[in-house]
JSON list of C-alpha atoms in Angstrom, two decimals:
[
{"chain": "A", "resi": 10, "resn": "MET", "atom": "CA", "xyz": [215.19, 107.27, 74.44]},
{"chain": "A", "resi": 11, "resn": "GLY", "atom": "CA", "xyz": [217.56, 109.60, 72.56]},
{"chain": "A", "resi": 12, "resn": "GLU", "atom": "CA", "xyz": [221.04, 108.78, 71.08]},
{"chain": "A", "resi": 13, "resn": "GLU", "atom": "CA", "xyz": [222.75, 110.81, 73.69]},
{"chain": "A", "resi": 14, "resn": "MET", "atom": "CA", "xyz": [221.20, 108.68, 76.54]},
{"chain": "A", "resi": 15, "resn": "ASP", "atom": "CA", "xyz": [224.04, 107.05, 78.55]},
{"chain": "A", "resi": 16, "resn": "VAL", "atom": "CA", "xyz": [222.43, 103.53, 79.05]},
{"chain": "A", "resi": 17, "resn": "PRO", "atom": "CA", "xyz": [225.25, 101.78, 80.80]},
{"chain": "A", "resi": 18, "resn": "GLY", "atom": "CA", "xyz": [225.60, 104.95, 83.16]},
{"chain": "A", "resi": 19, "resn": "ALA", "atom": "CA", "xyz": [221.88, 104.91, 83.85]},
{"chain": "A", "resi": 20, "resn": "ALA", "atom": "CA", "xyz": [221.99, 101.15, 84.24]},
{"chain": "A", "resi": 21, "resn": "THR", "atom": "CA", "xyz": [224.65, 101.42, 86.82]},
{"chain": "A", "resi": 22, "resn": "ILE", "atom": "CA", "xyz": [222.91, 104.16, 88.87]},
{"chain": "A", "resi": 23, "resn": "ILE", "atom": "CA", "xyz": [219.69, 102.05, 89.00]},
{"chain": "A", "resi": 24, "resn": "ALA", "atom": "CA", "xyz": [221.56, 98.97, 90.15]},
{"chain": "A", "resi": 25, "resn": "VAL", "atom": "CA", "xyz": [223.53, 100.82, 92.65]},
{"chain": "A", "resi": 26, "resn": "ALA", "atom": "CA", "xyz": [220.30, 102.60, 94.02]},
{"chain": "A", "resi": 27, "resn": "ASP", "atom": "CA", "xyz": [218.55, 99.16, 93.99]},
{"chain": "A", "resi": 28, "resn": "ALA", "atom": "CA", "xyz": [221.30, 97.57, 96.02]},
{"chain": "A", "resi": 29, "resn": "ILE", "atom": "CA", "xyz": [221.50, 100.39, 98.61]},
{"chain": "A", "resi": 30, "resn": "VAL", "atom": "CA", "xyz": [217.72, 100.19, 99.15]},
{"chain": "A", "resi": 31, "resn": "ALA", "atom": "CA", "xyz": [217.82, 96.53, 99.60]},
{"chain": "A", "resi": 32, "resn": "VAL", "atom": "CA", "xyz": [220.70, 96.81, 102.14]},
{"chain": "A", "resi": 33, "resn": "LEU", "atom": "CA", "xyz": [218.75, 99.68, 104.05]},
{"chain": "A", "resi": 34, "resn": "ALA", "atom": "CA", "xyz": [215.65, 97.46, 104.03]},
{"chain": "A", "resi": 35, "resn": "GLY", "atom": "CA", "xyz": [217.53, 94.65, 105.65]},
{"chain": "A", "resi": 36, "resn": "ILE", "atom": "CA", "xyz": [219.15, 96.97, 108.04]},
{"chain": "A", "resi": 37, "resn": "VAL", "atom": "CA", "xyz": [215.62, 98.13, 109.17]},
{"chain": "A", "resi": 38, "resn": "ILE", "atom": "CA", "xyz": [213.70, 94.83, 108.77]},
{"chain": "A", "resi": 39, "resn": "PHE", "atom": "CA", "xyz": [216.09, 92.23, 110.32]},
{"chain": "A", "resi": 40, "resn": "PRO", "atom": "CA", "xyz": [216.76, 93.93, 113.74]},
{"chain": "A", "resi": 41, "resn": "ILE", "atom": "CA", "xyz": [212.86, 94.08, 114.26]},
{"chain": "A", "resi": 42, "resn": "VAL", "atom": "CA", "xyz": [212.66, 90.22, 113.43]},
{"chain": "A", "resi": 43, "resn": "PHE", "atom": "CA", "xyz": [215.56, 89.31, 115.73]},
{"chain": "A", "resi": 44, "resn": "THR", "atom": "CA", "xyz": [214.48, 91.49, 118.62]},
{"chain": "A", "resi": 45, "resn": "PHE", "atom": "CA", "xyz": [211.20, 90.02, 118.82]},
{"chain": "A", "resi": 46, "resn": "ASP", "atom": "CA", "xyz": [212.40, 86.35, 118.35]},
{"chain": "A", "resi": 47, "resn": "LEU", "atom": "CA", "xyz": [210.56, 85.83, 114.99]},
{"chain": "A", "resi": 48, "resn": "GLU", "atom": "CA", "xyz": [211.58, 83.56, 112.25]},
{"chain": "A", "resi": 49, "resn": "PRO", "atom": "CA", "xyz": [213.75, 85.28, 109.60]},
{"chain": "A", "resi": 50, "resn": "SER", "atom": "CA", "xyz": [213.89, 82.55, 107.01]},
{"chain": "A", "resi": 51, "resn": "LEU", "atom": "CA", "xyz": [210.15, 82.67, 105.93]},
{"chain": "A", "resi": 52, "resn": "GLY", "atom": "CA", "xyz": [210.83, 84.18, 102.48]},
{"chain": "A", "resi": 53, "resn": "THR", "atom": "CA", "xyz": [207.72, 85.71, 101.12]},
{"chain": "A", "resi": 54, "resn": "GLU", "atom": "CA", "xyz": [205.73, 84.95, 104.24]},
{"chain": "A", "resi": 55, "resn": "LEU", "atom": "CA", "xyz": [208.16, 87.26, 106.14]},
{"chain": "A", "resi": 56, "resn": "ALA", "atom": "CA", "xyz": [206.57, 90.41, 104.78]},
{"chain": "A", "resi": 57, "resn": "PHE", "atom": "CA", "xyz": [202.94, 89.29, 105.23]},
{"chain": "A", "resi": 58, "resn": "SER", "atom": "CA", "xyz": [202.93, 87.26, 108.27]},
{"chain": "A", "resi": 59, "resn": "THR", "atom": "CA", "xyz": [205.96, 87.94, 110.46]},
{"chain": "A", "resi": 60, "resn": "LEU", "atom": "CA", "xyz": [206.37, 91.67, 110.09]},
{"chain": "A", "resi": 61, "resn": "PRO", "atom": "CA", "xyz": [202.75, 92.63, 110.91]},
{"chain": "A", "resi": 62, "resn": "ALA", "atom": "CA", "xyz": [203.18, 90.70, 114.14]},
{"chain": "A", "resi": 63, "resn": "ALA", "atom": "CA", "xyz": [206.55, 92.40, 114.69]},
{"chain": "A", "resi": 64, "resn": "PHE", "atom": "CA", "xyz": [205.07, 95.85, 113.78]},
{"chain": "A", "resi": 65, "resn": "SER", "atom": "CA", "xyz": [202.17, 95.28, 116.33]},
{"chain": "A", "resi": 66, "resn": "LEU", "atom": "CA", "xyz": [204.77, 94.94, 119.11]},
{"chain": "A", "resi": 67, "resn": "LEU", "atom": "CA", "xyz": [206.54, 98.11, 118.33]},
{"chain": "A", "resi": 68, "resn": "PRO", "atom": "CA", "xyz": [205.51, 101.41, 119.95]},
{"chain": "A", "resi": 69, "resn": "ARG", "atom": "CA", "xyz": [203.79, 103.38, 117.10]},
{"chain": "A", "resi": 70, "resn": "GLY", "atom": "CA", "xyz": [203.81, 100.13, 115.21]},
{"chain": "A", "resi": 71, "resn": "ARG", "atom": "CA", "xyz": [200.73, 101.08, 113.24]},
{"chain": "A", "resi": 72, "resn": "ILE", "atom": "CA", "xyz": [202.56, 104.13, 111.72]},
{"chain": "A", "resi": 73, "resn": "VAL", "atom": "CA", "xyz": [205.69, 102.05, 110.96]},
{"chain": "A", "resi": 74, "resn": "ALA", "atom": "CA", "xyz": [203.50, 99.28, 109.41]},
{"chain": "A", "resi": 75, "resn": "GLY", "atom": "CA", "xyz": [201.65, 101.93, 107.33]},
{"chain": "A", "resi": 76, "resn": "ALA", "atom": "CA", "xyz": [204.82, 103.46, 106.14]},
{"chain": "A", "resi": 77, "resn": "PHE", "atom": "CA", "xyz": [206.31, 100.06, 105.24]},
{"chain": "A", "resi": 78, "resn": "PHE", "atom": "CA", "xyz": [203.46, 98.60, 103.42]},
{"chain": "A", "resi": 79, "resn": "GLY", "atom": "CA", "xyz": [202.83, 101.90, 101.76]},
{"chain": "A", "resi": 80, "resn": "LEU", "atom": "CA", "xyz": [206.46, 101.85, 100.38]},
{"chain": "A", "resi": 81, "resn": "LEU", "atom": "CA", "xyz": [206.23, 98.09, 99.59]},
{"chain": "A", "resi": 82, "resn": "PHE", "atom": "CA", "xyz": [202.99, 98.92, 97.44]},
{"chain": "A", "resi": 83, "resn": "ALA", "atom": "CA", "xyz": [204.88, 101.76, 95.65]},
{"chain": "A", "resi": 84, "resn": "ALA", "atom": "CA", "xyz": [207.80, 99.57, 94.99]},
{"chain": "A", "resi": 85, "resn": "ALA", "atom": "CA", "xyz": [205.48, 96.70, 93.56]},
{"chain": "A", "resi": 86, "resn": "ILE", "atom": "CA", "xyz": [203.38, 99.16, 91.41]},
{"chain": "A", "resi": 87, "resn": "THR", "atom": "CA", "xyz": [206.47, 100.76, 89.84]},
{"chain": "A", "resi": 88, "resn": "SER", "atom": "CA", "xyz": [208.05, 97.43, 89.10]},
{"chain": "A", "resi": 89, "resn": "ALA", "atom": "CA", "xyz": [204.85, 96.13, 87.71]},
{"chain": "A", "resi": 90, "resn": "VAL", "atom": "CA", "xyz": [204.48, 99.09, 85.34]},
{"chain": "A", "resi": 91, "resn": "SER", "atom": "CA", "xyz": [208.13, 98.70, 84.19]},
{"chain": "A", "resi": 92, "resn": "MET", "atom": "CA", "xyz": [207.76, 94.73, 83.68]},
{"chain": "A", "resi": 93, "resn": "MET", "atom": "CA", "xyz": [204.43, 95.28, 81.80]},
{"chain": "A", "resi": 94, "resn": "GLU", "atom": "CA", "xyz": [206.10, 97.59, 79.13]},
{"chain": "A", "resi": 95, "resn": "VAL", "atom": "CA", "xyz": [207.88, 94.68, 77.84]},
{"chain": "A", "resi": 96, "resn": "GLY", "atom": "CA", "xyz": [204.75, 92.73, 77.19]},
{"chain": "A", "resi": 97, "resn": "VAL", "atom": "CA", "xyz": [202.95, 95.87, 75.78]},
{"chain": "A", "resi": 98, "resn": "SER", "atom": "CA", "xyz": [205.84, 96.53, 73.44]},
{"chain": "A", "resi": 99, "resn": "THR", "atom": "CA", "xyz": [206.00, 92.98, 72.34]},
{"chain": "A", "resi": 100, "resn": "VAL", "atom": "CA", "xyz": [202.04, 92.82, 71.55]},
{"chain": "A", "resi": 101, "resn": "ARG", "atom": "CA", "xyz": [202.16, 96.12, 69.83]},
{"chain": "A", "resi": 102, "resn": "GLY", "atom": "CA", "xyz": [205.26, 94.93, 67.59]},
{"chain": "A", "resi": 103, "resn": "ALA", "atom": "CA", "xyz": [203.27, 91.77, 66.75]},
{"chain": "A", "resi": 104, "resn": "THR", "atom": "CA", "xyz": [199.96, 93.26, 66.12]},
{"chain": "A", "resi": 105, "resn": "GLN", "atom": "CA", "xyz": [198.33, 96.54, 64.95]},
{"chain": "A", "resi": 106, "resn": "PHE", "atom": "CA", "xyz": [196.98, 97.24, 68.53]},
{"chain": "A", "resi": 107, "resn": "LEU", "atom": "CA", "xyz": [197.16, 100.62, 69.87]},
{"chain": "A", "resi": 108, "resn": "ARG", "atom": "CA", "xyz": [199.00, 101.20, 73.18]},
{"chain": "A", "resi": 109, "resn": "ARG", "atom": "CA", "xyz": [195.78, 101.14, 75.21]},
{"chain": "A", "resi": 110, "resn": "GLN", "atom": "CA", "xyz": [194.55, 98.04, 73.68]},
{"chain": "A", "resi": 111, "resn": "ALA", "atom": "CA", "xyz": [197.93, 96.30, 74.13]},
{"chain": "A", "resi": 112, "resn": "THR", "atom": "CA", "xyz": [197.94, 97.46, 77.71]},
{"chain": "A", "resi": 113, "resn": "ILE", "atom": "CA", "xyz": [194.34, 96.18, 78.51]},
{"chain": "A", "resi": 114, "resn": "LEU", "atom": "CA", "xyz": [195.25, 92.72, 76.95]},
{"chain": "A", "resi": 115, "resn": "VAL", "atom": "CA", "xyz": [198.38, 92.36, 78.85]},
{"chain": "A", "resi": 116, "resn": "SER", "atom": "CA", "xyz": [196.84, 93.62, 82.01]},
{"chain": "A", "resi": 117, "resn": "VAL", "atom": "CA", "xyz": [194.10, 91.10, 81.74]},
{"chain": "A", "resi": 118, "resn": "SER", "atom": "CA", "xyz": [196.36, 88.31, 80.93]},
{"chain": "A", "resi": 119, "resn": "VAL", "atom": "CA", "xyz": [198.59, 89.08, 83.84]},
{"chain": "A", "resi": 120, "resn": "PHE", "atom": "CA", "xyz": [195.67, 89.29, 86.17]},
{"chain": "A", "resi": 121, "resn": "LEU", "atom": "CA", "xyz": [194.37, 85.78, 85.13]},
{"chain": "A", "resi": 122, "resn": "LEU", "atom": "CA", "xyz": [197.93, 84.32, 85.21]},
{"chain": "A", "resi": 123, "resn": "ARG", "atom": "CA", "xyz": [198.61, 85.50, 88.74]},
{"chain": "A", "resi": 124, "resn": "MET", "atom": "CA", "xyz": [195.38, 84.10, 90.33]},
{"chain": "A", "resi": 125, "resn": "PRO", "atom": "CA", "xyz": [196.81, 80.83, 91.48]},
{"chain": "A", "resi": 126, "resn": "SER", "atom": "CA", "xyz": [199.68, 82.90, 93.37]},
{"chain": "A", "resi": 127, "resn": "LEU", "atom": "CA", "xyz": [196.99, 85.01, 94.86]},
{"chain": "A", "resi": 128, "resn": "LEU", "atom": "CA", "xyz": [195.10, 82.02, 96.20]},
{"chain": "A", "resi": 129, "resn": "SER", "atom": "CA", "xyz": [197.99, 80.47, 97.88]},
{"chain": "A", "resi": 130, "resn": "TYR", "atom": "CA", "xyz": [197.59, 82.50, 101.20]},
{"chain": "A", "resi": 131, "resn": "THR", "atom": "CA", "xyz": [193.76, 82.87, 101.23]},
{"chain": "A", "resi": 132, "resn": "PRO", "atom": "CA", "xyz": [191.19, 80.69, 102.64]},
{"chain": "A", "resi": 133, "resn": "PHE", "atom": "CA", "xyz": [191.25, 78.63, 99.22]},
{"chain": "A", "resi": 134, "resn": "GLN", "atom": "CA", "xyz": [194.86, 77.67, 100.14]},
{"chain": "A", "resi": 135, "resn": "LEU", "atom": "CA", "xyz": [196.05, 76.60, 96.81]},
{"chain": "A", "resi": 136, "resn": "TYR", "atom": "CA", "xyz": [198.73, 74.06, 97.43]},
{"chain": "A", "resi": 137, "resn": "VAL", "atom": "CA", "xyz": [200.84, 72.02, 94.99]},
{"chain": "A", "resi": 138, "resn": "TRP", "atom": "CA", "xyz": [202.74, 68.95, 96.47]},
{"chain": "A", "resi": 139, "resn": "GLY", "atom": "CA", "xyz": [202.11, 70.21, 100.00]},
{"chain": "A", "resi": 140, "resn": "THR", "atom": "CA", "xyz": [203.61, 73.69, 99.33]},
{"chain": "A", "resi": 141, "resn": "PRO", "atom": "CA", "xyz": [201.78, 77.01, 98.68]},
{"chain": "A", "resi": 142, "resn": "PHE", "atom": "CA", "xyz": [201.76, 77.70, 95.01]},
{"chain": "A", "resi": 143, "resn": "LEU", "atom": "CA", "xyz": [203.35, 81.13, 95.56]},
{"chain": "A", "resi": 144, "resn": "ASP", "atom": "CA", "xyz": [206.34, 79.49, 97.41]},
{"chain": "A", "resi": 145, "resn": "LEU", "atom": "CA", "xyz": [206.49, 76.74, 94.88]},
{"chain": "A", "resi": 146, "resn": "LEU", "atom": "CA", "xyz": [206.72, 79.36, 92.02]},
{"chain": "A", "resi": 147, "resn": "ASP", "atom": "CA", "xyz": [209.16, 81.54, 93.96]},
{"chain": "A", "resi": 148, "resn": "ASN", "atom": "CA", "xyz": [211.47, 78.63, 94.64]},
{"chain": "A", "resi": 149, "resn": "SER", "atom": "CA", "xyz": [211.35, 77.08, 91.16]},
{"chain": "A", "resi": 150, "resn": "VAL", "atom": "CA", "xyz": [211.68, 80.30, 89.23]},
{"chain": "A", "resi": 151, "resn": "GLY", "atom": "CA", "xyz": [213.66, 82.36, 91.79]},
{"chain": "A", "resi": 152, "resn": "THR", "atom": "CA", "xyz": [215.98, 79.58, 93.05]},
{"chain": "A", "resi": 153, "resn": "LEU", "atom": "CA", "xyz": [216.41, 77.42, 89.99]},
{"chain": "A", "resi": 154, "resn": "GLY", "atom": "CA", "xyz": [215.13, 79.15, 87.01]},
{"chain": "A", "resi": 155, "resn": "LEU", "atom": "CA", "xyz": [216.95, 82.28, 87.19]},
{"chain": "A", "resi": 156, "resn": "PRO", "atom": "CA", "xyz": [220.36, 81.14, 87.56]},
{"chain": "A", "resi": 157, "resn": "VAL", "atom": "CA", "xyz": [219.76, 78.44, 84.74]},
{"chain": "A", "resi": 158, "resn": "MET", "atom": "CA", "xyz": [218.32, 81.32, 82.36]},
{"chain": "A", "resi": 159, "resn": "GLU", "atom": "CA", "xyz": [221.34, 83.60, 83.21]},
{"chain": "A", "resi": 160, "resn": "LEU", "atom": "CA", "xyz": [223.73, 80.92, 82.20]},
{"chain": "A", "resi": 161, "resn": "ILE", "atom": "CA", "xyz": [221.96, 80.13, 78.82]},
{"chain": "A", "resi": 162, "resn": "ILE", "atom": "CA", "xyz": [221.77, 83.79, 78.01]},
{"chain": "A", "resi": 163, "resn": "SER", "atom": "CA", "xyz": [225.38, 84.37, 78.91]},
{"chain": "A", "resi": 164, "resn": "ILE", "atom": "CA", "xyz": [226.41, 81.39, 76.81]},
{"chain": "A", "resi": 165, "resn": "THR", "atom": "CA", "xyz": [224.36, 82.33, 73.95]},
{"chain": "A", "resi": 166, "resn": "PHE", "atom": "CA", "xyz": [225.40, 85.92, 73.91]},
{"chain": "A", "resi": 167, "resn": "GLY", "atom": "CA", "xyz": [229.03, 84.91, 74.14]},
{"chain": "A", "resi": 168, "resn": "TYR", "atom": "CA", "xyz": [228.74, 82.64, 71.30]},
{"chain": "A", "resi": 169, "resn": "TYR", "atom": "CA", "xyz": [226.62, 84.52, 68.82]},
{"chain": "A", "resi": 170, "resn": "ALA", "atom": "CA", "xyz": [227.55, 88.22, 69.63]},
{"chain": "A", "resi": 171, "resn": "ARG", "atom": "CA", "xyz": [229.90, 89.92, 67.17]},
{"chain": "A", "resi": 172, "resn": "HIS", "atom": "CA", "xyz": [232.97, 90.64, 69.39]},
{"chain": "A", "resi": 173, "resn": "GLU", "atom": "CA", "xyz": [233.87, 93.70, 67.52]},
{"chain": "A", "resi": 174, "resn": "LYS", "atom": "CA", "xyz": [230.63, 95.27, 68.54]},
{"chain": "A", "resi": 175, "resn": "ILE", "atom": "CA", "xyz": [231.00, 94.62, 72.24]},
{"chain": "A", "resi": 176, "resn": "ARG", "atom": "CA", "xyz": [232.38, 97.45, 74.13]},
{"chain": "A", "resi": 177, "resn": "LEU", "atom": "CA", "xyz": [232.63, 98.31, 77.76]},
{"chain": "A", "resi": 178, "resn": "TRP", "atom": "CA", "xyz": [231.42, 102.00, 78.31]}
]
């Protein structure tokens, strides 16, 4: 990334685009869910249990389902690539690994760490305290962990940052 790169501007564009896509997805998905009297509050299960049932009731539902899950897959892959870059960069900075070696190490580690989540909605039904592991992880990290970490980061940044170095665009 060059010195001339407008990072705040690029971040703003990405955040606005992400918000627009999320709103558009809600505008498309929730009318389908409500039209067919399905449960909208299922969280992660909505995309993989409720929506396939809703798509099967739509005319040309297979085409809509194929497009939806194709776009969901593309979003997941692009997000995974950008998230893995953090780990790859960290491994490369801490070791003498080449990018390829660091990528393989991070990929295998992520694959092994995600196995419990993958087993939540399979015949293995990995449950913890009566809750699918994926839902438990989603609730604990997404509902509790993210706000707590955001608060800790904000307080730490506000306390330790040099105030003369902080600027708004």
